[in-house]
Amino acid sequence: MFKEIELLNASQIEELRQIAASANFVDGRISNPHSKVKQNLQLHDEAAYRKSSQLLSQAMLAHEDFRNFAFPVAMLPPLMTRYTADMHYGAHADAAFLQLGSMSVRSDLSCTIFLGQPNTYEGGALRIQLGTRDLRFKGEAGTAIVYPSDRLHEVEPITKGERWVAITFIQSRIADTSRRELLYELNEVAALEGLNMAPENFTRLQLVQSNLLRRWGDRP
């Protein structure tokens, strides 16, 4: 399951644009020097990273739909990246565990936050392999796509313009993708239809929700 959310407003995007305009971006292989498929630029400016990642993290954790879908327990600070003409990130799998200083996160979910408008660049779609099918995403500025980290995915080559996004990785309270999706759907039904149910049946449904979270979820 993939979740598209409207994450940022125009003023937040403008603030990020101002941060990026004066910040230093370097070869993205600085964080993955052995990659033969990664070709992009990533933010390499401590003050800008701290400020931008705080803005993005706060927006994500304040978004109810994101919290309900991801069951987040830990998240790497989002990192702004850029792709200019001829850059791409070939098909790859995200590492199971990611380290940032003393912080270690199991990558259950990956997230791309689109910061530039899709009509400002050509190519550059996020392509995610789903069995024998491919799904492609080029979101509007301020939107985000959250997807399971266990899928092969790539950023297709940029042929014109610049692709500007931020990426992050989330450790979910529920590691198993199918269980997380089932509980999300159950919670959505309860939220939408719970008040239309007989009170005693709604109480039983809430008990099922809580017991499944106890059974499937990591400890807080």
PDB file of N, CA, C and O in Angstrom, residues 20-65:
ATOM      1  N   ALA A  20      17.487  26.145   0.973  1.00  0.00           N
ATOM      2  CA  ALA A  20      18.241  25.437  -0.056  1.00  0.00           C
ATOM      3  C   ALA A  20      19.051  26.386  -0.919  1.00  0.00           C
ATOM      4  O   ALA A  20      20.143  26.033  -1.396  1.00  0.00           O
ATOM      5  N   ALA A  21      18.541  27.598  -1.123  1.00  0.00           N
ATOM      6  CA  ALA A  21      19.192  28.539  -2.046  1.00  0.00           C
ATOM      7  C   ALA A  21      20.601  28.916  -1.598  1.00  0.00           C
ATOM      8  O   ALA A  21      21.479  29.160  -2.436  1.00  0.00           O
ATOM      9  N   SER A  22      20.824  28.967  -0.301  1.00  0.00           N
ATOM     10  CA  SER A  22      22.139  29.389   0.199  1.00  0.00           C
ATOM     11  C   SER A  22      22.930  28.232   0.798  1.00  0.00           C
ATOM     12  O   SER A  22      23.985  28.452   1.399  1.00  0.00           O
ATOM     13  N   ALA A  23      22.433  26.999   0.638  1.00  0.00           N
ATOM     14  CA  ALA A  23      23.083  25.842   1.252  1.00  0.00           C
ATOM     15  C   ALA A  23      23.988  25.129   0.257  1.00  0.00           C
ATOM     16  O   ALA A  23      23.877  25.300  -0.963  1.00  0.00           O
ATOM     17  N   ASN A  24      24.872  24.312   0.791  1.00  0.00           N
ATOM     18  CA  ASN A  24      25.817  23.550  -0.021  1.00  0.00           C
ATOM     19  C   ASN A  24      25.250  22.158  -0.308  1.00  0.00           C
ATOM     20  O   ASN A  24      24.814  21.448   0.609  1.00  0.00           O
ATOM     21  N   PHE A  25      25.247  21.772  -1.588  1.00  0.00           N
ATOM     22  CA  PHE A  25      24.859  20.430  -1.996  1.00  0.00           C
ATOM     23  C   PHE A  25      26.080  19.748  -2.614  1.00  0.00           C
ATOM     24  O   PHE A  25      26.834  20.370  -3.373  1.00  0.00           O
ATOM     25  N   VAL A  26      26.264  18.460  -2.288  1.00  0.00           N
ATOM     26  CA  VAL A  26      27.428  17.723  -2.772  1.00  0.00           C
ATOM     27  C   VAL A  26      26.971  16.427  -3.428  1.00  0.00           C
ATOM     28  O   VAL A  26      25.795  16.050  -3.374  1.00  0.00           O
ATOM     29  N   ASP A  27      27.919  15.733  -4.034  1.00  0.00           N
ATOM     30  CA  ASP A  27      27.651  14.438  -4.663  1.00  0.00           C
ATOM     31  C   ASP A  27      26.968  13.511  -3.659  1.00  0.00           C
ATOM     32  O   ASP A  27      27.481  13.273  -2.561  1.00  0.00           O
ATOM     33  N   GLY A  28      25.790  12.981  -4.035  1.00  0.00           N
ATOM     34  CA  GLY A  28      25.021  12.144  -3.127  1.00  0.00           C
ATOM     35  C   GLY A  28      25.712  10.869  -2.722  1.00  0.00           C
ATOM     36  O   GLY A  28      25.328  10.242  -1.724  1.00  0.00           O
ATOM     37  N   ARG A  29      26.757  10.477  -3.440  1.00  0.00           N
ATOM     38  CA  ARG A  29      27.470   9.256  -3.072  1.00  0.00           C
ATOM     39  C   ARG A  29      28.301   9.419  -1.806  1.00  0.00           C
ATOM     40  O   ARG A  29      28.896   8.450  -1.319  1.00  0.00           O
ATOM     41  N   ILE A  30      28.304  10.623  -1.252  1.00  0.00           N
ATOM     42  CA  ILE A  30      29.000  10.835   0.016  1.00  0.00           C
ATOM     43  C   ILE A  30      28.409   9.953   1.105  1.00  0.00           C
ATOM     44  O   ILE A  30      29.103   9.529   2.030  1.00  0.00           O
ATOM     45  N   SER A  31      27.104   9.645   0.994  1.00  0.00           N
ATOM     46  CA  SER A  31      26.450   8.799   1.995  1.00  0.00           C
ATOM     47  C   SER A  31      26.355   7.343   1.557  1.00  0.00           C
ATOM     48  O   SER A  31      25.896   6.499   2.318  1.00  0.00           O
ATOM     49  N   ASN A  32      26.784   7.056   0.326  1.00  0.00           N
ATOM     50  CA  ASN A  32      26.749   5.686  -0.189  1.00  0.00           C
ATOM     51  C   ASN A  32      27.847   5.547  -1.239  1.00  0.00           C
ATOM     52  O   ASN A  32      27.581   5.397  -2.430  1.00  0.00           O
ATOM     53  N   PRO A  33      29.121   5.577  -0.800  1.00  0.00           N
ATOM     54  CA  PRO A  33      30.235   5.672  -1.738  1.00  0.00           C
ATOM     55  C   PRO A  33      30.399   4.468  -2.656  1.00  0.00           C
ATOM     56  O   PRO A  33      31.061   4.573  -3.697  1.00  0.00           O
ATOM     57  N   HIS A  34      29.823   3.336  -2.316  1.00  0.00           N
ATOM     58  CA  HIS A  34      29.979   2.128  -3.126  1.00  0.00           C
ATOM     59  C   HIS A  34      28.860   1.949  -4.148  1.00  0.00           C
ATOM     60  O   HIS A  34      28.880   1.004  -4.930  1.00  0.00           O
ATOM     61  N   SER A  35      27.889   2.851  -4.152  1.00  0.00           N
ATOM     62  CA  SER A  35      26.769   2.716  -5.084  1.00  0.00           C
ATOM     63  C   SER A  35      27.212   3.003  -6.509  1.00  0.00           C
ATOM     64  O   SER A  35      27.920   3.979  -6.784  1.00  0.00           O
ATOM     65  N   LYS A  36      26.783   2.154  -7.428  1.00  0.00           N
ATOM     66  CA  LYS A  36      27.046   2.353  -8.845  1.00  0.00           C
ATOM     67  C   LYS A  36      25.830   2.913  -9.577  1.00  0.00           C
ATOM     68  O   LYS A  36      25.885   3.119 -10.792  1.00  0.00           O
ATOM     69  N   VAL A  37      24.732   3.127  -8.841  1.00  0.00           N
ATOM     70  CA  VAL A  37      23.497   3.582  -9.492  1.00  0.00           C
ATOM     71  C   VAL A  37      23.039   4.946  -8.989  1.00  0.00           C
ATOM     72  O   VAL A  37      22.098   5.520  -9.532  1.00  0.00           O
ATOM     73  N   LYS A  38      23.679   5.467  -7.966  1.00  0.00           N
ATOM     74  CA  LYS A  38      23.235   6.731  -7.371  1.00  0.00           C
ATOM     75  C   LYS A  38      23.950   7.901  -8.022  1.00  0.00           C
ATOM     76  O   LYS A  38      25.182   7.969  -8.045  1.00  0.00           O
ATOM     77  N   GLN A  39      23.174   8.836  -8.542  1.00  0.00           N
ATOM     78  CA  GLN A  39      23.739  10.040  -9.148  1.00  0.00           C
ATOM     79  C   GLN A  39      22.805  11.200  -8.848  1.00  0.00           C
ATOM     80  O   GLN A  39      21.836  11.457  -9.568  1.00  0.00           O
ATOM     81  N   ASN A  40      23.069  11.875  -7.770  1.00  0.00           N
ATOM     82  CA  ASN A  40      22.269  13.046  -7.392  1.00  0.00           C
ATOM     83  C   ASN A  40      23.113  13.956  -6.513  1.00  0.00           C
ATOM     84  O   ASN A  40      24.302  13.714  -6.301  1.00  0.00           O
ATOM     85  N   LEU A  41      22.492  14.999  -6.021  1.00  0.00           N
ATOM     86  CA  LEU A  41      23.128  15.917  -5.090  1.00  0.00           C
ATOM     87  C   LEU A  41      22.336  15.914  -3.798  1.00  0.00           C
ATOM     88  O   LEU A  41      21.102  15.835  -3.823  1.00  0.00           O
ATOM     89  N   GLN A  42      23.025  16.003  -2.685  1.00  0.00           N
ATOM     90  CA  GLN A  42      22.301  16.053  -1.413  1.00  0.00           C
ATOM     91  C   GLN A  42      22.863  17.159  -0.528  1.00  0.00           C
ATOM     92  O   GLN A  42      24.019  17.563  -0.656  1.00  0.00           O
ATOM     93  N   LEU A  43      22.004  17.636   0.340  1.00  0.00           N
ATOM     94  CA  LEU A  43      22.362  18.733   1.226  1.00  0.00           C
ATOM     95  C   LEU A  43      23.543  18.337   2.110  1.00  0.00           C
ATOM     96  O   LEU A  43      23.559  17.252   2.687  1.00  0.00           O
ATOM     97  N   HIS A  44      24.516  19.223   2.185  1.00  0.00           N
ATOM     98  CA  HIS A  44      25.704  18.971   3.012  1.00  0.00           C
ATOM     99  C   HIS A  44      26.064  20.265   3.725  1.00  0.00           C
ATOM    100  O   HIS A  44      27.070  20.914   3.434  1.00  0.00           O
ATOM    101  N   ASP A  45      25.190  20.649   4.628  1.00  0.00           N
ATOM    102  CA  ASP A  45      25.312  21.924   5.330  1.00  0.00           C
ATOM    103  C   ASP A  45      24.606  21.738   6.669  1.00  0.00           C
ATOM    104  O   ASP A  45      23.387  21.598   6.716  1.00  0.00           O
ATOM    105  N   GLU A  46      25.376  21.678   7.730  1.00  0.00           N
ATOM    106  CA  GLU A  46      24.827  21.291   9.028  1.00  0.00           C
ATOM    107  C   GLU A  46      23.686  22.197   9.483  1.00  0.00           C
ATOM    108  O   GLU A  46      22.632  21.718   9.924  1.00  0.00           O
ATOM    109  N   ALA A  47      23.868  23.505   9.378  1.00  0.00           N
ATOM    110  CA  ALA A  47      22.834  24.433   9.842  1.00  0.00           C
ATOM    111  C   ALA A  47      21.571  24.310   8.985  1.00  0.00           C
ATOM    112  O   ALA A  47      20.451  24.284   9.503  1.00  0.00           O
ATOM    113  N   ALA A  48      21.748  24.222   7.665  1.00  0.00           N
ATOM    114  CA  ALA A  48      20.598  24.098   6.768  1.00  0.00           C
ATOM    115  C   ALA A  48      19.890  22.764   6.970  1.00  0.00           C
ATOM    116  O   ALA A  48      18.656  22.683   6.916  1.00  0.00           O
ATOM    117  N   TYR A  49      20.665  21.711   7.189  1.00  0.00           N
ATOM    118  CA  TYR A  49      20.071  20.387   7.427  1.00  0.00           C
ATOM    119  C   TYR A  49      19.256  20.386   8.706  1.00  0.00           C
ATOM    120  O   TYR A  49      18.134  19.868   8.744  1.00  0.00           O
ATOM    121  N   ARG A  50      19.806  20.973   9.744  1.00  0.00           N
ATOM    122  CA  ARG A  50      19.101  21.005  11.025  1.00  0.00           C
ATOM    123  C   ARG A  50      17.778  21.769  10.892  1.00  0.00           C
ATOM    124  O   ARG A  50      16.727  21.312  11.365  1.00  0.00           O
ATOM    125  N   LYS A  51      17.816  22.903  10.222  1.00  0.00           N
ATOM    126  CA  LYS A  51      16.618  23.733  10.097  1.00  0.00           C
ATOM    127  C   LYS A  51      15.583  23.098   9.185  1.00  0.00           C
ATOM    128  O   LYS A  51      14.386  23.046   9.512  1.00  0.00           O
ATOM    129  N   SER A  52      16.018  22.583   8.029  1.00  0.00           N
ATOM    130  CA  SER A  52      15.066  21.990   7.078  1.00  0.00           C
ATOM    131  C   SER A  52      14.492  20.681   7.595  1.00  0.00           C
ATOM    132  O   SER A  52      13.293  20.414   7.445  1.00  0.00           O
ATOM    133  N   SER A  53      15.325  19.852   8.208  1.00  0.00           N
ATOM    134  CA  SER A  53      14.830  18.566   8.699  1.00  0.00           C
ATOM    135  C   SER A  53      13.851  18.745   9.861  1.00  0.00           C
ATOM    136  O   SER A  53      12.894  17.988   9.996  1.00  0.00           O
ATOM    137  N   GLN A  54      14.081  19.773  10.673  1.00  0.00           N
ATOM    138  CA  GLN A  54      13.150  20.041  11.760  1.00  0.00           C
ATOM    139  C   GLN A  54      11.793  20.462  11.215  1.00  0.00           C
ATOM    140  O   GLN A  54      10.744  19.979  11.675  1.00  0.00           O
ATOM    141  N   LEU A  55      11.786  21.331  10.222  1.00  0.00           N
ATOM    142  CA  LEU A  55      10.523  21.767   9.611  1.00  0.00           C
ATOM    143  C   LEU A  55       9.778  20.579   9.010  1.00  0.00           C
ATOM    144  O   LEU A  55       8.571  20.405   9.226  1.00  0.00           O
ATOM    145  N   LEU A  56      10.497  19.738   8.270  1.00  0.00           N
ATOM    146  CA  LEU A  56       9.864  18.610   7.600  1.00  0.00           C
ATOM    147  C   LEU A  56       9.395  17.554   8.602  1.00  0.00           C
ATOM    148  O   LEU A  56       8.293  17.012   8.471  1.00  0.00           O
ATOM    149  N   SER A  57      10.213  17.264   9.599  1.00  0.00           N
ATOM    150  CA  SER A  57       9.826  16.264  10.604  1.00  0.00           C
ATOM    151  C   SER A  57       8.589  16.702  11.365  1.00  0.00           C
ATOM    152  O   SER A  57       7.672  15.895  11.615  1.00  0.00           O
ATOM    153  N   GLN A  58       8.551  17.962  11.749  1.00  0.00           N
ATOM    154  CA  GLN A  58       7.389  18.468  12.483  1.00  0.00           C
ATOM    155  C   GLN A  58       6.133  18.382  11.639  1.00  0.00           C
ATOM    156  O   GLN A  58       5.058  18.010  12.141  1.00  0.00           O
ATOM    157  N   ALA A  59       6.245  18.699  10.352  1.00  0.00           N
ATOM    158  CA  ALA A  59       5.083  18.619   9.467  1.00  0.00           C
ATOM    159  C   ALA A  59       4.588  17.182   9.342  1.00  0.00           C
ATOM    160  O   ALA A  59       3.372  16.921   9.360  1.00  0.00           O
ATOM    161  N   MET A  60       5.501  16.232   9.227  1.00  0.00           N
ATOM    162  CA  MET A  60       5.108  14.841   9.087  1.00  0.00           C
ATOM    163  C   MET A  60       4.447  14.315  10.356  1.00  0.00           C
ATOM    164  O   MET A  60       3.379  13.691  10.315  1.00  0.00           O
ATOM    165  N   LEU A  61       5.069  14.553  11.494  1.00  0.00           N
ATOM    166  CA  LEU A  61       4.549  14.009  12.745  1.00  0.00           C
ATOM    167  C   LEU A  61       3.273  14.712  13.192  1.00  0.00           C
ATOM    168  O   LEU A  61       2.507  14.162  13.993  1.00  0.00           O
ATOM    169  N   ALA A  62       3.010  15.903  12.680  1.00  0.00           N
ATOM    170  CA  ALA A  62       1.764  16.607  12.996  1.00  0.00           C
ATOM    171  C   ALA A  62       0.626  16.182  12.076  1.00  0.00           C
ATOM    172  O   ALA A  62      -0.529  16.536  12.331  1.00  0.00           O
ATOM    173  N   HIS A  63       0.939  15.433  11.022  1.00  0.00           N
ATOM    174  CA  HIS A  63      -0.065  15.057  10.021  1.00  0.00           C
ATOM    175  C   HIS A  63      -0.771  13.783  10.467  1.00  0.00           C
ATOM    176  O   HIS A  63      -0.177  12.705  10.519  1.00  0.00           O
ATOM    177  N   GLU A  64      -2.050  13.895  10.777  1.00  0.00           N
ATOM    178  CA  GLU A  64      -2.784  12.759  11.341  1.00  0.00           C
ATOM    179  C   GLU A  64      -2.807  11.563  10.396  1.00  0.00           C
ATOM    180  O   GLU A  64      -2.656  10.413  10.833  1.00  0.00           O
ATOM    181  N   ASP A  65      -3.001  11.820   9.113  1.00  0.00           N
ATOM    182  CA  ASP A  65      -3.083  10.710   8.168  1.00  0.00           C
ATOM    183  C   ASP A  65      -1.747   9.976   8.073  1.00  0.00           C
ATOM    184  O   ASP A  65      -1.716   8.747   7.935  1.00  0.00           O
TER     185      ASP A  65
END
